[in-house]
């Protein structure tokens, strides 16, 4: 096991629900595929140099024009961007709307996301696939517990 690369001072290793090797930034929580043979450490090194933006701490003030009536004055509301929650929401959408995993690679989808949620880092198709399976097993466990209670 050679994991002496500099990035391992900032990343921890863990296994995805399907056993795939992953790493997570200890500062901002961003996750990378970290199979030593397939992925290498390049992405993590780039993240350390300039990508780590402490995403979890980001709170944005957004102009809410939703319920202001005809005056359109707008009100400032606090809305916190959550990369993890957004990723989970994407997995939810793919499942519920019966979209193929390749949907996330679509140019139209990427353009749409760049407009409505530019800070969202759209994960690779493989990561999204894993998110969907993780979501599936989470829901399955919930259902199992639900039926145990009903018995
Ligand atoms: Zn980071």
PDB file of C-alpha atoms and ligand atoms in Angstrom:
ATOM      1  CA  UNK A   1       0.000   0.000   0.000  1.00  0.00           C
ATOM      2  CA  UNK A   2       1.597   3.246  -1.062  1.00  0.00           C
ATOM      3  CA  UNK A   3      -0.549   6.047   0.240  1.00  0.00           C
ATOM      4  CA  UNK A   4       2.251   8.414   1.136  1.00  0.00           C
ATOM      5  CA  UNK A   5       1.206  11.081  -1.356  1.00  0.00           C
ATOM      6  CA  UNK A   6       0.845  14.545   0.171  1.00  0.00           C
ATOM      7  CA  UNK A   7      -2.913  14.569  -0.376  1.00  0.00           C
ATOM      8  CA  UNK A   8      -3.427  11.958   2.336  1.00  0.00           C
ATOM      9  CA  UNK A   9      -2.712  14.606   4.950  1.00  0.00           C
ATOM     10  CA  UNK A  10      -6.013  16.254   4.008  1.00  0.00           C
ATOM     11  CA  UNK A  11      -8.073  13.305   2.746  1.00  0.00           C
ATOM     12  CA  UNK A  12      -9.417  10.280   4.521  1.00  0.00           C
ATOM     13  CA  UNK A  13     -10.125   6.990   2.772  1.00  0.00           C
ATOM     14  CA  UNK A  14     -13.413   5.194   2.973  1.00  0.00           C
ATOM     15  CA  UNK A  15     -15.351   2.612   1.021  1.00  0.00           C
ATOM     16  CA  UNK A  16     -18.530   3.428  -0.876  1.00  0.00           C
ATOM     17  CA  UNK A  17     -21.566   1.189  -0.210  1.00  0.00           C
ATOM     18  CA  UNK A  18     -20.605  -0.850  -3.268  1.00  0.00           C
ATOM     19  CA  UNK A  19     -17.037  -1.273  -2.015  1.00  0.00           C
ATOM     20  CA  UNK A  20     -15.474   1.288  -4.335  1.00  0.00           C
ATOM     21  CA  UNK A  21     -12.478   3.114  -2.849  1.00  0.00           C
ATOM     22  CA  UNK A  22     -13.246   6.744  -2.081  1.00  0.00           C
ATOM     23  CA  UNK A  23     -11.591   9.674  -0.358  1.00  0.00           C
ATOM     24  CA  UNK A  24     -13.121  12.618   1.472  1.00  0.00           C
ATOM     25  CA  UNK A  25     -11.587  16.037   2.086  1.00  0.00           C
ATOM     26  CA  UNK A  26     -11.444  16.612   5.845  1.00  0.00           C
ATOM     27  CA  UNK A  27     -11.863  20.363   5.379  1.00  0.00           C
ATOM     28  CA  UNK A  28     -14.850  20.656   3.075  1.00  0.00           C
ATOM     29  CA  UNK A  29     -16.226  17.124   2.740  1.00  0.00           C
ATOM     30  CA  UNK A  30     -15.779  16.807  -1.007  1.00  0.00           C
ATOM     31  CA  UNK A  31     -15.507  13.215  -2.177  1.00  0.00           C
ATOM     32  CA  UNK A  32     -13.353  11.693  -4.882  1.00  0.00           C
ATOM     33  CA  UNK A  33     -13.056   8.279  -6.414  1.00  0.00           C
ATOM     34  CA  UNK A  34      -9.754   7.030  -5.094  1.00  0.00           C
ATOM     35  CA  UNK A  35      -9.019   3.641  -6.539  1.00  0.00           C
ATOM     36  CA  UNK A  36      -5.187   3.591  -6.598  1.00  0.00           C
ATOM     37  CA  UNK A  37      -5.176   1.876  -9.987  1.00  0.00           C
ATOM     38  CA  UNK A  38      -7.986   3.741 -11.727  1.00  0.00           C
ATOM     39  CA  UNK A  39      -8.075   7.228 -10.284  1.00  0.00           C
ATOM     40  CA  UNK A  40      -4.712   8.233  -8.852  1.00  0.00           C
ATOM     41  CA  UNK A  41      -4.317  11.275  -6.649  1.00  0.00           C
ATOM     42  CA  UNK A  42      -4.231  14.034  -9.242  1.00  0.00           C
ATOM     43  CA  UNK A  43      -7.764  15.317  -8.608  1.00  0.00           C
ATOM     44  CA  UNK A  44      -7.109  15.447  -4.872  1.00  0.00           C
ATOM     45  CA  UNK A  45      -3.873  17.381  -5.386  1.00  0.00           C
ATOM     46  CA  UNK A  46      -5.651  19.904  -7.598  1.00  0.00           C
ATOM     47  CA  UNK A  47      -8.380  20.183  -4.953  1.00  0.00           C
ATOM     48  CA  UNK A  48      -5.788  20.929  -2.245  1.00  0.00           C
ATOM     49  CA  UNK A  49      -4.057  23.564  -4.360  1.00  0.00           C
ATOM     50  CA  UNK A  50      -7.068  25.558  -5.444  1.00  0.00           C
ATOM     51  CA  UNK A  51     -10.327  23.636  -5.269  1.00  0.00           C
ATOM     52  CA  UNK A  52     -10.888  23.424  -1.546  1.00  0.00           C
ATOM     53  CA  UNK A  53     -13.384  26.149  -0.872  1.00  0.00           C
ATOM     54  CA  UNK A  54     -14.741  24.912   2.446  1.00  0.00           C
ATOM     55  CA  UNK A  55     -18.063  24.330   0.694  1.00  0.00           C
ATOM     56  CA  UNK A  56     -19.884  23.201   3.812  1.00  0.00           C
ATOM     57  CA  UNK A  57     -19.434  26.615   5.375  1.00  0.00           C
ATOM     58  CA  UNK A  58     -20.766  28.526   2.418  1.00  0.00           C
ATOM     59  CA  UNK A  59     -23.850  30.522   3.202  1.00  0.00           C
ATOM     60  CA  UNK A  60     -25.173  32.633   0.407  1.00  0.00           C
ATOM     61  CA  UNK A  61     -27.561  35.501   0.573  1.00  0.00           C
ATOM     62  CA  UNK A  62     -29.916  35.115  -2.333  1.00  0.00           C
ATOM     63  CA  UNK A  63     -32.480  37.512  -3.615  1.00  0.00           C
ATOM     64  CA  UNK A  64     -35.858  35.882  -3.256  1.00  0.00           C
ATOM     65  CA  UNK A  65     -38.347  37.307  -5.719  1.00  0.00           C
ATOM     66  CA  UNK A  66     -40.923  34.633  -5.099  1.00  0.00           C
ATOM     67  CA  UNK A  67     -43.680  35.975  -2.885  1.00  0.00           C
ATOM     68  CA  UNK A  68     -43.330  39.695  -3.065  1.00  0.00           C
ATOM     69  CA  UNK A  69     -46.397  40.515  -5.071  1.00  0.00           C
ATOM     70  CA  UNK A  70     -46.603  43.168  -7.754  1.00  0.00           C
ATOM     71  CA  UNK A  71     -44.143  45.550  -6.137  1.00  0.00           C
ATOM     72  CA  UNK A  72     -41.376  43.074  -6.791  1.00  0.00           C
ATOM     73  CA  UNK A  73     -39.290  44.564  -4.012  1.00  0.00           C
ATOM     74  CA  UNK A  74     -37.670  41.255  -3.212  1.00  0.00           C
ATOM     75  CA  UNK A  75     -36.506  40.056   0.162  1.00  0.00           C
ATOM     76  CA  UNK A  76     -33.134  38.753   1.216  1.00  0.00           C
ATOM     77  CA  UNK A  77     -33.326  35.257   2.618  1.00  0.00           C
ATOM     78  CA  UNK A  78     -30.603  32.953   3.816  1.00  0.00           C
ATOM     79  CA  UNK A  79     -30.187  29.880   1.731  1.00  0.00           C
ATOM     80  CA  UNK A  80     -27.330  27.488   2.294  1.00  0.00           C
ATOM     81  CA  UNK A  81     -25.943  25.516  -0.586  1.00  0.00           C
ATOM     82  CA  UNK A  82     -25.390  21.891   0.386  1.00  0.00           C
ATOM     83  CA  UNK A  83     -23.385  19.837  -2.113  1.00  0.00           C
ATOM     84  CA  UNK A  84     -24.290  16.519  -0.447  1.00  0.00           C
ATOM     85  CA  UNK A  85     -28.008  17.268  -0.249  1.00  0.00           C
ATOM     86  CA  UNK A  86     -28.022  18.419  -3.863  1.00  0.00           C
ATOM     87  CA  UNK A  87     -26.257  15.240  -4.991  1.00  0.00           C
ATOM     88  CA  UNK A  88     -28.809  13.181  -3.117  1.00  0.00           C
ATOM     89  CA  UNK A  89     -31.580  15.203  -4.701  1.00  0.00           C
ATOM     90  CA  UNK A  90     -30.121  14.472  -8.124  1.00  0.00           C
ATOM     91  CA  UNK A  91     -30.096  10.747  -7.375  1.00  0.00           C
ATOM     92  CA  UNK A  92     -33.698  11.048  -6.190  1.00  0.00           C
ATOM     93  CA  UNK A  93     -34.671  12.766  -9.439  1.00  0.00           C
ATOM     94  CA  UNK A  94     -33.018  10.103 -11.612  1.00  0.00           C
ATOM     95  CA  UNK A  95     -34.871   7.359  -9.747  1.00  0.00           C
ATOM     96  CA  UNK A  96     -38.285   8.990  -9.474  1.00  0.00           C
ATOM     97  CA  UNK A  97     -38.291  10.401 -13.018  1.00  0.00           C
ATOM     98  CA  UNK A  98     -36.816   7.158 -14.412  1.00  0.00           C
ATOM     99  CA  UNK A  99     -33.895   8.922 -16.092  1.00  0.00           C
ATOM    100  CA  UNK A 100     -30.855   6.991 -17.318  1.00  0.00           C
ATOM    101  CA  UNK A 101     -27.570   7.625 -15.454  1.00  0.00           C
ATOM    102  CA  UNK A 102     -26.139   9.230 -18.582  1.00  0.00           C
ATOM    103  CA  UNK A 103     -28.666  12.027 -18.063  1.00  0.00           C
ATOM    104  CA  UNK A 104     -26.104  13.807 -15.873  1.00  0.00           C
ATOM    105  CA  UNK A 105     -23.641  13.939 -18.788  1.00  0.00           C
ATOM    106  CA  UNK A 106     -26.168  15.695 -21.011  1.00  0.00           C
ATOM    107  CA  UNK A 107     -25.181  19.113 -22.333  1.00  0.00           C
ATOM    108  CA  UNK A 108     -28.645  20.481 -21.709  1.00  0.00           C
ATOM    109  CA  UNK A 109     -28.682  19.338 -18.095  1.00  0.00           C
ATOM    110  CA  UNK A 110     -25.206  20.765 -17.470  1.00  0.00           C
ATOM    111  CA  UNK A 111     -26.204  24.087 -18.975  1.00  0.00           C
ATOM    112  CA  UNK A 112     -29.387  24.170 -16.910  1.00  0.00           C
ATOM    113  CA  UNK A 113     -27.451  23.436 -13.724  1.00  0.00           C
ATOM    114  CA  UNK A 114     -24.856  26.094 -14.540  1.00  0.00           C
ATOM    115  CA  UNK A 115     -27.692  28.610 -14.560  1.00  0.00           C
ATOM    116  CA  UNK A 116     -29.759  27.551 -11.582  1.00  0.00           C
ATOM    117  CA  UNK A 117     -27.059  26.139  -9.312  1.00  0.00           C
ATOM    118  CA  UNK A 118     -23.586  27.062 -10.594  1.00  0.00           C
ATOM    119  CA  UNK A 119     -21.859  26.013  -7.377  1.00  0.00           C
ATOM    120  CA  UNK A 120     -23.094  22.447  -7.719  1.00  0.00           C
ATOM    121  CA  UNK A 121     -20.268  20.142  -8.716  1.00  0.00           C
ATOM    122  CA  UNK A 122     -21.992  17.567 -10.937  1.00  0.00           C
ATOM    123  CA  UNK A 123     -20.366  14.264 -10.123  1.00  0.00           C
ATOM    124  CA  UNK A 124     -19.375  11.711 -12.731  1.00  0.00           C
ATOM    125  CA  UNK A 125     -21.922   9.272 -14.047  1.00  0.00           C
ATOM    126  CA  UNK A 126     -20.290   6.519 -12.001  1.00  0.00           C
ATOM    127  CA  UNK A 127     -20.566   8.518  -8.779  1.00  0.00           C
ATOM    128  CA  UNK A 128     -24.204   9.299  -9.523  1.00  0.00           C
ATOM    129  CA  UNK A 129     -24.828   5.601 -10.145  1.00  0.00           C
ATOM    130  CA  UNK A 130     -23.352   4.833  -6.741  1.00  0.00           C
ATOM    131  CA  UNK A 131     -25.446   7.593  -5.141  1.00  0.00           C
ATOM    132  CA  UNK A 132     -28.578   5.997  -6.604  1.00  0.00           C
ATOM    133  CA  UNK A 133     -27.667   2.572  -5.219  1.00  0.00           C
ATOM    134  CA  UNK A 134     -26.828   4.084  -1.835  1.00  0.00           C
ATOM    135  CA  UNK A 135     -30.178   5.892  -1.852  1.00  0.00           C
ATOM    136  CA  UNK A 136     -31.925   2.660  -2.849  1.00  0.00           C
ATOM    137  CA  UNK A 137     -30.380   0.660  -0.011  1.00  0.00           C
ATOM    138  CA  UNK A 138     -31.101   3.465   2.465  1.00  0.00           C
ATOM    139  CA  UNK A 139     -34.771   3.402   1.463  1.00  0.00           C
ATOM    140  CA  UNK A 140     -34.832  -0.402   1.517  1.00  0.00           C
ATOM    141  CA  UNK A 141     -33.505  -0.408   5.099  1.00  0.00           C
ATOM    142  CA  UNK A 142     -36.117   2.164   6.095  1.00  0.00           C
ATOM    143  CA  UNK A 143     -38.874   0.011   4.583  1.00  0.00           C
ATOM    144  CA  UNK A 144     -37.547  -3.089   6.338  1.00  0.00           C
ATOM    145  CA  UNK A 145     -37.599  -1.290   9.681  1.00  0.00           C
ATOM    146  CA  UNK A 146     -41.080   0.013   8.914  1.00  0.00           C
ATOM    147  CA  UNK A 147     -42.411  -3.499   8.263  1.00  0.00           C
ATOM    148  CA  UNK A 148     -40.712  -4.843  11.391  1.00  0.00           C
ATOM    149  CA  UNK A 149     -42.577  -2.241  13.415  1.00  0.00           C
ATOM    150  CA  UNK A 150     -45.857  -3.264  11.752  1.00  0.00           C
ATOM    151  CA  UNK A 151     -45.436  -6.949  12.497  1.00  0.00           C
TER     152      UNK A 151
HETATM  153 ZN1  LIG B   1     -11.639  20.426   0.485  1.00  0.00          ZN
END
